[in-house]
Amino acid sequence: MGLMTDSPGRRRVLLASPRGYCAGVDRAVIAVEKALEQYGAPIYVRHEIVHNKYVVQTLEKKGAIFVEQTDEVPPGNIVMFSAHGVAPTVHDEAAAGRLATIDATCPLVTKVHKEAVRFADEDYDILLIGHEGHEEVIGTSGEAPDHIQLVDGPEDVAKVEVRDPSKVVWLSQTTLSVDETMETVGALKEKFPQLISPPSDDICYATQNRQLAVKEMGAQAELVIVVGSRNSSNSKRLVEVAKLAGSAAAYLVDFADEIEEGWLDGVSTVGVTSGASVPDVLVEQVLEWLSQRGFEDVEIVKAAEESITFSLPKELRRDLREEAAALVAERTGGGAQA
Ligand code: 0CJ
Ligand code: F3S
């Protein structure tokens, strides 16, 4: 960190904490890497493992092949499901195509799937707040298509119809704007006063914490740079939250070389953060770009502590355990077969 002064020309960077990888992304990316080590290339991955260009390009170089549908995977291969989750029909398609599967769905998405199944079993109408066409929403809706209808923001509330207004629950995508979701819920509650809420927050801890930090930053910075890809819902929400918090401008960039010199005109405080699918090396490159232009002082804006981690997908844990046991047996002269 550089020397801090209060001189008029002082240029500073506010760096959000937490930012970048969440526990679900870390697990999913490591799962692809471990699968490549364990089984060798290629490993097929249905949909981008996480919505980040750099992550996808890096894994492709290591031997991952990304496809949109399981029928693109030749029989007898391994296919991994992305962190965003899949509908049960996708598991069926993989089985029909004679594919071995590794499920890298984030456990916090699985939690929402289970809520959907439970409320559908109890014959509730489920109002799923989320963005139409997003992979996670497609997967969650697929758990109970006859009971779930999508509500894509407050403006969608007017068209919502339910069978029995005393038996309605709302659930949500994990990566939404917290404030916008509360606005949608408020409008839904006006229409359906007996609407019940999910048993615990569906918007995940990582989404919430990254928004808290960018809110704090957006109130102090004239410009906020969010590192993240265009198809990353949680990264896009950070841009919106920064602007609503008061930042005159906020932009989403995949890489430092997308930043435009003109964005810095008249700016003395720049906020920097990144989405949950973004490796920190990309943020470091942005900080380097800024420091070359006089923004050397970096202050951390800390909104929360994070310590949550998830274990690897069970299919990998099982195989890694079997491999370790075989190795021990081989080294100790035991009788185990690899
Ligand atoms: O849906 C998820 C489980 C979040 C995964 C991490 O972020 P990303 O950018 O891959 O996905 P979103 O578009 O959902 O933010
Ligand atoms: Fe999971 Fe939230 Fe990350 S749902 S993948 S912890 S953004």
CSV table of C-alpha atoms and ligand atoms in Angstrom, one decimal:
chain,number,residue,atom,x,y,z
A,1,MET,CA,0.0,0.0,0.0
A,2,GLY,CA,1.2,3.5,-0.8
A,3,LEU,CA,1.7,6.5,1.5
A,4,MET,CA,-1.7,8.1,2.4
A,5,THR,CA,-2.0,11.9,2.2
A,6,ASP,CA,-4.9,14.4,2.2
A,7,SER,CA,-3.5,16.5,-0.7
A,8,PRO,CA,-6.1,17.7,-3.2
A,9,GLY,CA,-4.8,15.6,-6.0
A,10,ARG,CA,-4.9,12.4,-4.0
A,11,ARG,CA,-5.9,9.4,-6.0
A,12,ARG,CA,-7.0,6.3,-4.2
A,13,VAL,CA,-8.5,2.9,-4.7
A,14,LEU,CA,-11.1,1.3,-2.5
A,15,LEU,CA,-10.9,-2.5,-2.7
A,16,ALA,CA,-13.9,-4.5,-1.7
A,17,SER,CA,-13.7,-7.3,0.8
A,18,PRO,CA,-15.1,-9.9,0.3
A,19,ARG,CA,-14.9,-10.1,-3.4
A,20,GLY,CA,-14.2,-12.8,-6.0
A,21,TYR,CA,-14.4,-16.6,-5.5
A,22,CYS,CA,-17.1,-17.9,-3.2
A,23,ALA,CA,-17.0,-21.4,-1.7
A,24,GLY,CA,-19.3,-22.9,-4.4
A,25,VAL,CA,-17.1,-21.6,-7.3
A,26,ASP,CA,-13.9,-22.6,-5.6
A,27,ARG,CA,-15.3,-26.2,-5.2
A,28,ALA,CA,-16.5,-26.3,-8.8
A,29,VAL,CA,-13.3,-25.1,-10.4
A,30,ILE,CA,-11.2,-27.5,-8.2
A,31,ALA,CA,-13.6,-30.3,-9.2
A,32,VAL,CA,-12.8,-29.9,-12.9
A,33,GLU,CA,-9.1,-29.7,-12.2
A,34,LYS,CA,-9.2,-32.8,-10.0
A,35,ALA,CA,-11.3,-34.7,-12.5
A,36,LEU,CA,-8.7,-33.9,-15.2
A,37,GLU,CA,-5.9,-35.2,-13.0
A,38,GLN,CA,-7.8,-38.2,-11.9
A,39,TYR,CA,-9.3,-39.4,-15.2
A,40,GLY,CA,-7.3,-37.5,-17.8
A,41,ALA,CA,-8.6,-35.3,-20.6
A,42,PRO,CA,-11.1,-34.8,-21.9
A,43,ILE,CA,-13.6,-34.0,-19.2
A,44,TYR,CA,-16.8,-32.7,-20.6
A,45,VAL,CA,-18.6,-30.0,-18.7
A,46,ARG,CA,-22.2,-29.1,-19.4
A,47,HIS,CA,-22.5,-25.3,-19.5
A,48,GLU,CA,-19.7,-23.0,-18.3
A,49,ILE,CA,-18.6,-24.5,-15.0
A,50,VAL,CA,-18.9,-20.9,-13.7
A,51,HIS,CA,-19.7,-17.8,-15.7
A,52,ASN,CA,-16.2,-16.5,-16.2
A,53,LYS,CA,-14.4,-16.2,-19.5
A,54,TYR,CA,-10.9,-16.6,-18.0
A,55,VAL,CA,-11.8,-19.6,-15.9
A,56,VAL,CA,-13.4,-21.3,-18.9
A,57,GLN,CA,-10.4,-20.5,-21.2
A,58,THR,CA,-7.9,-21.8,-18.6
A,59,LEU,CA,-9.8,-25.1,-18.1
A,60,GLU,CA,-10.1,-25.6,-21.8
A,61,LYS,CA,-6.4,-25.4,-22.1
A,62,LYS,CA,-6.1,-28.1,-19.5
A,63,GLY,CA,-8.5,-30.4,-21.4
A,64,ALA,CA,-12.0,-29.6,-20.4
A,65,ILE,CA,-14.6,-29.5,-23.2
A,66,PHE,CA,-17.6,-27.2,-22.5
A,67,VAL,CA,-20.9,-28.2,-24.1
A,68,GLU,CA,-24.5,-26.9,-23.7
A,69,GLN,CA,-26.3,-30.2,-23.7
A,70,THR,CA,-25.5,-33.7,-22.6
A,71,ASP,CA,-26.3,-35.2,-26.0
A,72,GLU,CA,-23.2,-33.4,-27.3
A,73,VAL,CA,-21.1,-35.8,-25.1
A,74,PRO,CA,-20.0,-39.1,-26.7
A,75,PRO,CA,-21.3,-42.2,-24.8
A,76,GLY,CA,-18.9,-43.6,-22.2
A,77,ASN,CA,-17.5,-40.2,-21.2
A,78,ILE,CA,-17.6,-38.2,-18.0
A,79,VAL,CA,-19.8,-35.1,-17.9
A,80,MET,CA,-19.7,-32.6,-15.1
A,81,PHE,CA,-22.7,-30.4,-14.2
A,82,SER,CA,-21.9,-26.7,-13.5
A,83,ALA,CA,-22.2,-24.8,-10.2
A,84,HIS,CA,-25.6,-23.4,-11.4
A,85,GLY,CA,-27.3,-26.8,-11.1
A,86,VAL,CA,-29.4,-28.8,-13.5
A,87,ALA,CA,-33.0,-30.0,-13.7
A,88,PRO,CA,-33.7,-33.7,-12.9
A,89,THR,CA,-34.3,-34.4,-16.7
A,90,VAL,CA,-30.7,-33.6,-17.3
A,91,HIS,CA,-29.6,-36.4,-15.0
A,92,ASP,CA,-32.0,-38.7,-16.9
A,93,GLU,CA,-30.5,-37.6,-20.3
A,94,ALA,CA,-27.0,-38.3,-19.0
A,95,ALA,CA,-28.0,-41.8,-17.8
A,96,ALA,CA,-29.7,-42.5,-21.2
A,97,GLY,CA,-26.6,-41.3,-23.0
A,98,ARG,CA,-24.4,-43.7,-21.0
A,99,LEU,CA,-22.4,-40.9,-19.3
A,100,ALA,CA,-20.8,-40.9,-15.9
A,101,THR,CA,-21.7,-37.7,-14.1
A,102,ILE,CA,-20.0,-35.5,-11.5
A,103,ASP,CA,-22.3,-32.9,-10.1
A,104,ALA,CA,-20.6,-29.6,-9.2
A,105,THR,CA,-23.9,-27.9,-8.4
A,106,CYS,CA,-23.3,-25.5,-5.5
A,107,PRO,CA,-24.7,-26.9,-2.3
A,108,LEU,CA,-26.6,-23.7,-1.7
A,109,VAL,CA,-28.4,-24.1,-5.1
A,110,THR,CA,-29.2,-27.7,-4.1
A,111,LYS,CA,-30.7,-26.3,-1.0
A,112,VAL,CA,-33.1,-24.3,-3.1
A,113,HIS,CA,-33.9,-27.3,-5.3
A,114,LYS,CA,-34.9,-29.2,-2.2
A,115,GLU,CA,-37.1,-26.4,-0.9
A,116,ALA,CA,-38.9,-26.4,-4.3
A,117,VAL,CA,-39.4,-30.2,-4.2
A,118,ARG,CA,-40.8,-30.0,-0.6
A,119,PHE,CA,-43.2,-27.1,-1.3
A,120,ALA,CA,-44.4,-28.8,-4.5
A,121,ASP,CA,-45.0,-32.0,-2.6
A,122,GLU,CA,-47.2,-30.0,-0.2
A,123,ASP,CA,-49.0,-28.6,-3.3
A,124,TYR,CA,-48.0,-25.0,-2.9
A,125,ASP,CA,-47.8,-22.5,-5.8
A,126,ILE,CA,-44.1,-21.6,-5.9
A,127,LEU,CA,-43.2,-18.1,-7.1
A,128,LEU,CA,-39.5,-18.3,-8.1
A,129,ILE,CA,-37.9,-14.8,-8.3
A,130,GLY,CA,-35.1,-14.9,-10.8
A,131,HIS,CA,-33.9,-13.9,-14.3
A,132,GLU,CA,-35.6,-15.6,-17.2
A,133,GLY,CA,-33.3,-17.9,-19.2
A,134,HIS,CA,-30.6,-18.0,-16.5
A,135,GLU,CA,-29.2,-21.5,-16.1
A,136,GLU,CA,-29.9,-21.7,-12.3
A,137,VAL,CA,-33.5,-20.7,-12.8
A,138,ILE,CA,-33.9,-23.4,-15.5
A,139,GLY,CA,-32.5,-26.0,-13.2
A,140,THR,CA,-34.6,-25.0,-10.2
A,141,SER,CA,-37.8,-24.7,-12.2
A,142,GLY,CA,-37.2,-28.2,-13.6
A,143,GLU,CA,-37.6,-29.7,-10.1
A,144,ALA,CA,-41.3,-28.9,-10.1
A,145,PRO,CA,-42.4,-27.4,-13.4
A,146,ASP,CA,-46.1,-27.8,-12.6
A,147,HIS,CA,-45.9,-25.8,-9.4
A,148,ILE,CA,-43.3,-23.1,-10.2
A,149,GLN,CA,-43.8,-19.9,-12.0
A,150,LEU,CA,-41.0,-17.3,-12.6
A,151,VAL,CA,-41.3,-13.8,-11.4
A,152,ASP,CA,-38.6,-11.7,-13.1
A,153,GLY,CA,-38.6,-8.5,-10.9
A,154,PRO,CA,-41.3,-6.2,-9.5
A,155,GLU,CA,-42.8,-5.4,-12.9
A,156,ASP,CA,-43.7,-9.1,-13.3
A,157,VAL,CA,-46.0,-9.2,-10.2
A,158,ALA,CA,-49.1,-7.9,-12.0
A,159,LYS,CA,-49.3,-11.0,-14.2
A,160,VAL,CA,-48.9,-13.6,-11.4
A,161,GLU,CA,-52.0,-15.8,-10.9
A,162,VAL,CA,-52.2,-18.6,-8.3
A,163,ARG,CA,-54.6,-21.4,-7.6
A,164,ASP,CA,-55.1,-20.7,-3.9
A,165,PRO,CA,-53.7,-17.5,-2.4
A,166,SER,CA,-53.5,-19.1,1.1
A,167,LYS,CA,-50.9,-21.6,-0.2
A,168,VAL,CA,-48.2,-19.6,-1.9
A,169,VAL,CA,-44.4,-19.5,-1.2
A,170,TRP,CA,-41.6,-17.5,-2.8
A,171,LEU,CA,-38.2,-18.8,-3.5
A,172,SER,CA,-35.3,-17.2,-5.4
A,173,GLN,CA,-32.2,-17.5,-7.6
A,174,THR,CA,-29.1,-17.3,-5.3
A,175,THR,CA,-27.4,-14.4,-7.1
A,176,LEU,CA,-30.0,-11.7,-7.2
A,177,SER,CA,-29.9,-8.1,-6.0
A,178,VAL,CA,-31.0,-8.3,-2.3
A,179,ASP,CA,-32.8,-4.9,-2.5
A,180,GLU,CA,-34.6,-5.6,-5.8
A,181,THR,CA,-35.7,-9.0,-4.5
A,182,MET,CA,-37.2,-7.4,-1.4
A,183,GLU,CA,-39.0,-4.9,-3.6
A,184,THR,CA,-40.5,-7.9,-5.6
A,185,VAL,CA,-41.4,-9.7,-2.4
A,186,GLY,CA,-43.1,-6.5,-1.1
A,187,ALA,CA,-45.2,-6.3,-4.2
A,188,LEU,CA,-46.1,-10.0,-4.1
A,189,LYS,CA,-47.1,-9.7,-0.4
A,190,GLU,CA,-49.4,-6.9,-1.3
A,191,LYS,CA,-51.1,-9.1,-3.8
A,192,PHE,CA,-50.9,-12.3,-1.7
A,193,PRO,CA,-50.9,-11.3,2.0
A,194,GLN,CA,-50.5,-15.0,3.0
A,195,LEU,CA,-47.4,-15.5,0.9
A,196,ILE,CA,-44.8,-17.4,2.9
A,197,SER,CA,-41.0,-16.9,2.7
A,198,PRO,CA,-38.3,-19.5,2.2
A,199,PRO,CA,-37.1,-21.2,5.4
A,200,SER,CA,-33.7,-19.5,5.1
A,201,ASP,CA,-32.2,-17.0,2.7
A,202,ASP,CA,-32.0,-18.2,-0.9
A,203,ILE,CA,-29.8,-15.3,-2.0
A,204,CYS,CA,-26.5,-16.8,-0.8
A,205,TYR,CA,-24.1,-15.4,1.7
A,206,ALA,CA,-21.5,-14.6,-1.0
A,207,THR,CA,-23.9,-12.6,-3.1
A,208,GLN,CA,-25.1,-10.7,0.0
A,209,ASN,CA,-21.6,-9.9,1.3
A,210,ARG,CA,-20.3,-8.7,-2.1
A,211,GLN,CA,-23.3,-6.4,-2.4
A,212,LEU,CA,-22.7,-5.0,1.1
A,213,ALA,CA,-19.1,-4.2,0.3
A,214,VAL,CA,-19.9,-2.6,-3.1
A,215,LYS,CA,-22.7,-0.5,-1.5
A,216,GLU,CA,-20.2,0.9,1.0
A,217,MET,CA,-17.7,1.6,-1.8
A,218,GLY,CA,-20.2,3.1,-4.2
A,219,ALA,CA,-21.1,5.7,-1.7
A,220,GLN,CA,-17.5,7.0,-1.7
A,221,ALA,CA,-16.2,6.3,-5.2
A,222,GLU,CA,-16.9,8.3,-8.4
A,223,LEU,CA,-16.1,5.2,-10.4
A,224,VAL,CA,-16.5,1.5,-9.6
A,225,ILE,CA,-14.9,-1.2,-11.7
A,226,VAL,CA,-16.4,-4.6,-11.3
A,227,VAL,CA,-14.4,-7.5,-12.7
A,228,GLY,CA,-16.6,-10.2,-14.1
A,229,SER,CA,-18.1,-11.6,-17.3
A,230,ARG,CA,-21.2,-10.4,-19.1
A,231,ASN,CA,-23.2,-13.6,-18.4
A,232,SER,CA,-22.4,-13.5,-14.7
A,233,SER,CA,-25.6,-12.6,-12.9
A,234,ASN,CA,-24.0,-11.8,-9.5
A,235,SER,CA,-21.3,-9.7,-11.2
A,236,LYS,CA,-23.8,-7.6,-13.1
A,237,ARG,CA,-25.8,-7.0,-9.9
A,238,LEU,CA,-22.6,-5.5,-8.4
A,239,VAL,CA,-22.5,-2.8,-11.1
A,240,GLU,CA,-26.2,-2.0,-10.5
A,241,VAL,CA,-25.7,-1.8,-6.7
A,242,ALA,CA,-22.6,0.4,-7.0
A,243,LYS,CA,-24.6,2.9,-9.1
A,244,LEU,CA,-27.6,2.9,-6.8
A,245,ALA,CA,-25.3,3.5,-3.8
A,246,GLY,CA,-24.1,6.7,-5.4
A,247,SER,CA,-21.2,6.0,-7.7
A,248,ALA,CA,-21.4,8.2,-10.8
A,249,ALA,CA,-20.2,5.4,-13.0
A,250,ALA,CA,-19.7,1.6,-12.7
A,251,TYR,CA,-18.5,-0.8,-15.4
A,252,LEU,CA,-18.1,-4.5,-15.8
A,253,VAL,CA,-14.8,-5.7,-17.3
A,254,ASP,CA,-13.4,-9.2,-17.9
A,255,PHE,CA,-9.8,-8.0,-18.1
A,256,ALA,CA,-7.8,-4.9,-17.2
A,257,ASP,CA,-7.2,-4.0,-20.9
A,258,GLU,CA,-11.0,-3.3,-21.3
A,259,ILE,CA,-10.7,-0.3,-18.9
A,260,GLU,CA,-10.9,3.0,-20.8
A,261,GLU,CA,-8.6,5.9,-19.9
A,262,GLY,CA,-11.5,8.3,-20.2
A,263,TRP,CA,-13.3,6.6,-17.3
A,264,LEU,CA,-10.7,8.2,-15.0
A,265,ASP,CA,-11.4,11.8,-16.0
A,266,GLY,CA,-12.1,13.9,-12.9
A,267,VAL,CA,-12.1,10.8,-10.7
A,268,SER,CA,-10.1,10.7,-7.5
A,269,THR,CA,-11.6,7.6,-5.9
A,270,VAL,CA,-12.0,4.3,-7.7
A,271,GLY,CA,-13.8,1.3,-6.2
A,272,VAL,CA,-12.7,-2.2,-7.3
A,273,THR,CA,-14.5,-5.4,-6.7
A,274,SER,CA,-15.2,-8.7,-8.5
A,275,GLY,CA,-18.0,-11.3,-8.9
A,276,ALA,CA,-18.1,-14.6,-7.2
A,277,SER,CA,-16.8,-16.4,-10.3
A,278,VAL,CA,-13.7,-14.3,-10.7
A,279,PRO,CA,-10.2,-15.4,-9.8
A,280,ASP,CA,-8.2,-12.7,-7.9
A,281,VAL,CA,-5.4,-12.6,-10.5
A,282,LEU,CA,-7.7,-10.6,-12.7
A,283,VAL,CA,-8.3,-8.0,-9.9
A,284,GLU,CA,-4.5,-7.8,-9.3
A,285,GLN,CA,-4.1,-6.9,-13.0
A,286,VAL,CA,-6.8,-4.1,-12.6
A,287,LEU,CA,-4.9,-2.8,-9.5
A,288,GLU,CA,-1.7,-2.8,-11.5
A,289,TRP,CA,-3.4,-0.9,-14.4
A,290,LEU,CA,-4.7,1.7,-11.9
A,291,SER,CA,-1.4,2.1,-10.1
A,292,GLN,CA,0.4,2.8,-13.4
A,293,ARG,CA,-2.0,5.8,-13.6
A,294,GLY,CA,-1.3,7.2,-10.2
A,295,PHE,CA,-3.9,5.2,-8.2
A,296,GLU,CA,-1.4,3.6,-5.9
A,297,ASP,CA,-3.1,4.0,-2.5
A,298,VAL,CA,-5.3,1.0,-1.8
A,299,GLU,CA,-7.7,1.0,1.1
A,300,ILE,CA,-9.7,-2.2,1.9
A,301,VAL,CA,-13.5,-1.7,2.4
A,302,LYS,CA,-14.4,-4.7,4.6
A,303,ALA,CA,-18.0,-5.6,4.8
A,304,ALA,CA,-17.9,-9.2,6.1
A,305,GLU,CA,-15.6,-12.1,7.1
A,306,GLU,CA,-16.0,-15.3,5.1
A,307,SER,CA,-14.8,-18.7,6.2
A,308,ILE,CA,-17.2,-21.1,4.5
A,309,THR,CA,-15.9,-24.0,2.4
A,310,PHE,CA,-17.5,-26.9,0.7
A,311,SER,CA,-16.2,-30.4,0.2
A,312,LEU,CA,-15.7,-31.7,-3.3
A,313,PRO,CA,-18.6,-33.4,-5.2
A,314,LYS,CA,-19.2,-36.8,-3.7
A,315,GLU,CA,-18.3,-38.7,-6.9
A,316,LEU,CA,-14.8,-37.3,-6.8
A,317,ARG,CA,-14.4,-37.8,-3.1
A,318,ARG,CA,-15.3,-41.5,-3.5
A,319,ASP,CA,-12.9,-42.0,-6.3
A,320,LEU,CA,-10.1,-40.0,-4.7
A,321,ARG,CA,-10.6,-42.1,-1.5
A,322,GLU,CA,-10.4,-45.3,-3.6
A,323,GLU,CA,-7.3,-44.1,-5.4
A,324,ALA,CA,-5.6,-43.2,-2.1
A,325,ALA,CA,-6.4,-46.6,-0.6
A,326,ALA,CA,-5.0,-48.4,-3.7
A,327,LEU,CA,-1.8,-46.3,-3.5
A,328,VAL,CA,-1.4,-47.1,0.2
A,329,ALA,CA,-2.0,-50.8,-0.5
A,330,GLU,CA,0.5,-50.7,-3.3
A,331,ARG,CA,3.2,-49.0,-1.2
A,332,THR,CA,2.6,-51.2,1.8
A,333,GLY,CA,2.3,-54.4,-0.2
A,334,GLY,CA,-1.4,-54.8,0.8
A,335,GLY,CA,-3.8,-56.7,-1.4
A,336,ALA,CA,-6.1,-53.9,-2.6
A,337,GLN,CA,-6.8,-53.6,-6.3
A,338,ALA,CA,-6.6,-50.2,-8.0
B,1,0CJ,O1,-25.5,-19.7,-9.7
B,1,0CJ,C1,-24.6,-19.9,-9.0
B,1,0CJ,C2,-24.5,-21.1,-8.2
B,1,0CJ,C3,-23.5,-18.9,-8.9
B,1,0CJ,C4,-22.2,-19.3,-9.5
B,1,0CJ,C5,-21.1,-18.3,-9.4
B,1,0CJ,O2,-21.3,-17.2,-10.2
B,1,0CJ,P1,-21.5,-17.2,-11.8
B,1,0CJ,O3,-21.0,-15.9,-12.3
B,1,0CJ,O4,-20.9,-18.4,-12.4
B,1,0CJ,O5,-23.0,-17.3,-11.9
B,1,0CJ,P2,-24.3,-16.3,-11.9
B,1,0CJ,O6,-24.6,-15.9,-13.3
B,1,0CJ,O7,-25.4,-17.1,-11.3
B,1,0CJ,O8,-23.9,-15.2,-11.0
B,2,F3S,FE1,-22.9,-21.0,-4.4
B,2,F3S,FE2,-23.5,-18.5,-3.9
B,2,F3S,FE3,-21.3,-19.1,-5.0
B,2,F3S,S1,-24.9,-20.1,-4.6
B,2,F3S,S2,-21.7,-20.9,-6.2
B,2,F3S,S3,-21.9,-19.7,-3.0
B,2,F3S,S4,-22.5,-17.4,-5.5
